[in-house]
Coordinates of C-alpha atoms in Angstrom, one line a residue:
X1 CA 18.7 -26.5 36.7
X2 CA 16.8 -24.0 38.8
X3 CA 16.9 -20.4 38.1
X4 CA 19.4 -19.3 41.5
X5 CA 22.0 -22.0 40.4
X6 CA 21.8 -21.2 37.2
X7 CA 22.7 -16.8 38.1
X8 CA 25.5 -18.3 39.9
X9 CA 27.6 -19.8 36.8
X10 CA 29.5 -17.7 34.6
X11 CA 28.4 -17.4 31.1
X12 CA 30.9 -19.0 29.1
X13 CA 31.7 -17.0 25.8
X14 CA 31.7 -18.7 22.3
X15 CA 35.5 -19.6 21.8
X16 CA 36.9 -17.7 18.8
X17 CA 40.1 -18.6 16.7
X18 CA 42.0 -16.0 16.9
X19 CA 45.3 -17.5 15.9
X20 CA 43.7 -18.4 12.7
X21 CA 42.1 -14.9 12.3
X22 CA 45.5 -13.4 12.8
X23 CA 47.0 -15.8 10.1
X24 CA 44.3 -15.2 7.5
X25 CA 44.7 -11.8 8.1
X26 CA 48.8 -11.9 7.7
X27 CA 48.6 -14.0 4.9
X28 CA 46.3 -11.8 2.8
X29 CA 48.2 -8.4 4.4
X30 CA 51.1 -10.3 2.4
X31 CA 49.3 -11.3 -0.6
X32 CA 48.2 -8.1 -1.1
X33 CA 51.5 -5.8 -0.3
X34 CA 53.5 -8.3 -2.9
X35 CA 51.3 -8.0 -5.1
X36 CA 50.6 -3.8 -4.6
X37 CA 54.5 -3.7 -4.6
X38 CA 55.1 -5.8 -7.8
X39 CA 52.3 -3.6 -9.8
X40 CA 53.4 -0.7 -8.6
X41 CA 57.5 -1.5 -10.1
X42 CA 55.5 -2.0 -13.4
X43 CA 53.3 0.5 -13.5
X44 CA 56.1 3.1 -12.0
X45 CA 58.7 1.6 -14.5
X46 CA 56.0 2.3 -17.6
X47 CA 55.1 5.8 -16.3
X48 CA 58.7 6.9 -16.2
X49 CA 59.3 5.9 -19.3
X50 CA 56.4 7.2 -20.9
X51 CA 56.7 10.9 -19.2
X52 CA 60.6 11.4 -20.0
X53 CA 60.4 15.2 -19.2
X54 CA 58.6 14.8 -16.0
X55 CA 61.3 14.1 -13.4
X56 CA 61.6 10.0 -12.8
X57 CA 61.3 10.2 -8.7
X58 CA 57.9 12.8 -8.9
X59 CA 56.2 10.2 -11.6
X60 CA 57.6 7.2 -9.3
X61 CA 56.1 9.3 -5.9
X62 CA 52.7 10.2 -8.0
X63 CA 52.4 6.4 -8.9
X64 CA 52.9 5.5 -5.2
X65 CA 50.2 7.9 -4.2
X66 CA 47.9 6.7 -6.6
X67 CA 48.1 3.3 -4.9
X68 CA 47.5 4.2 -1.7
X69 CA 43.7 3.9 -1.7
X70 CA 43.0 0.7 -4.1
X71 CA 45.7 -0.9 -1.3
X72 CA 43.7 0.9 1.2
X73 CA 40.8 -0.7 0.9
X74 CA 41.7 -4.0 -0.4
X75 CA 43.2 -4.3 3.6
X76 CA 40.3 -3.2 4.7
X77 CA 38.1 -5.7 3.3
X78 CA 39.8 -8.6 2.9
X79 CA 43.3 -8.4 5.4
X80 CA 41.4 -7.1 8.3
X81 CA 37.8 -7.7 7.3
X82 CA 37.3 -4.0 9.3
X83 CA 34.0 -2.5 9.4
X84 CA 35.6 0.9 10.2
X85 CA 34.5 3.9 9.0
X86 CA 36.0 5.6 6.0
X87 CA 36.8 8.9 7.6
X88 CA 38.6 7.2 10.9
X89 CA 40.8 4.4 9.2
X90 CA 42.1 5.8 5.6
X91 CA 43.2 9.1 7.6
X92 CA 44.9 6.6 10.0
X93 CA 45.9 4.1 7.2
X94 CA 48.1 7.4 5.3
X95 CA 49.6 8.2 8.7
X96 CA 50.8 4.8 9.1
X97 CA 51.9 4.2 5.3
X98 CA 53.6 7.7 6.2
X99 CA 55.5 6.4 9.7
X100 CA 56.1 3.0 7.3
X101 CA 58.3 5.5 5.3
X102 CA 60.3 6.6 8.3
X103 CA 60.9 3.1 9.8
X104 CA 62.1 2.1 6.3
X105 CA 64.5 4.4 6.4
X106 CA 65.5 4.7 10.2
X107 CA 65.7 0.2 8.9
X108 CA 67.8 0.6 6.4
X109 CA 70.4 3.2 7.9
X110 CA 70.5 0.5 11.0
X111 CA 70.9 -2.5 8.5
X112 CA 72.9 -1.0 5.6
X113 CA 74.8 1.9 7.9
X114 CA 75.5 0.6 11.4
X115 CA 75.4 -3.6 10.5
X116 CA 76.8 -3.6 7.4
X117 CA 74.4 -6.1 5.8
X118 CA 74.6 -7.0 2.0
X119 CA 72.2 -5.4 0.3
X120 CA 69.9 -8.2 -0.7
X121 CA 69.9 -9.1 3.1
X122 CA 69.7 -5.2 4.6
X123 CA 66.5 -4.8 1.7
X124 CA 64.9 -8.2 3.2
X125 CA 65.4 -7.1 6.7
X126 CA 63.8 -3.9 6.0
X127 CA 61.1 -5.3 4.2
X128 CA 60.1 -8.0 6.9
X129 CA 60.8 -5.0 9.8
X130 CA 58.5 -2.6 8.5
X131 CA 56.0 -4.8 6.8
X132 CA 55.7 -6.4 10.5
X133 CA 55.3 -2.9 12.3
X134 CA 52.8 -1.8 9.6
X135 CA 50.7 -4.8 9.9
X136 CA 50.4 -5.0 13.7
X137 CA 49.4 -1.0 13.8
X138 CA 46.9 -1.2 10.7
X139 CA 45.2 -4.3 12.8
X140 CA 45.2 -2.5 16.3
X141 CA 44.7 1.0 15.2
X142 CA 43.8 1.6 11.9
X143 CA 41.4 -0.8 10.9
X144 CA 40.5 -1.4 15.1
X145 CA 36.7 -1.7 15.3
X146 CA 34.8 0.1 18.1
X147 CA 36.1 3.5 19.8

């Protein structure tokens, strides 16, 4: 093909998968909040009953804190495979797990408060409301590659 036609077609970019980039990444921003939130009710549950005279919700809080950055970067590596650096997302990543906690709560007064769910189904709905909101700001903010 000569060089003029050739200027004249549009260079085709490779196709990319994003639906099954987006499901990797849910499925392993999943994996790892079940399992974050299932070692964090054992380890929370053993610290509060190993430091009786320390108030239970300040050893429950300091256990939560002290999960933030193992969780932190176990999304950044494997949920969102984010090349981001340090100082930008984990500054981002606390503000969102921070928002997270007032969503929960803004959630649960909606569910529990205004609905009247049962509490199985107003804890579910919660979980699946703010879990969803985390993970689509973490991908588009937090963990967002480039400026």
């Amino acid at each position: 093909m000569s060089a003029s036609l050739q200027s004249l077609m549009r260079d085709q970019m490779a196709p990319t998968d994003t639906g099954t980039t987006l499901l990797v990444q849910l499925v392993a921003f999943i994996v790892i909040g079940g399992a974050a939130a299932l070692s964090f009710v054992g380890v929370s549950s053993a610290a509060v009953a190993l430091f009786r005279s320390v108030p239970a919700w300040l050893v429950s809080s300091l256990c939560y804190a002290a999960f933030i950055v193992p969780v932190y970067l176990m999304h950044r590596r494997y949920s969102f495979q984010s090349a981001t650096a340090h100082g930008r997302a984990l500054p981002r990543y606390v503000l969102v797990q921070l928002c997270g906690l007032a969503l929960a709560t803004a959630f649960s007064y909606l569910a529990y408060g205004i609905v009247g769910l049962p509490t199985l189904v107003a804890a579910l709905v919660v979980i699946v409301l703010t879990s969803g909101v985390n993970f689509l700001v973490l991908r588009r903010w937090a963990f967002a590659d480039g400026a």
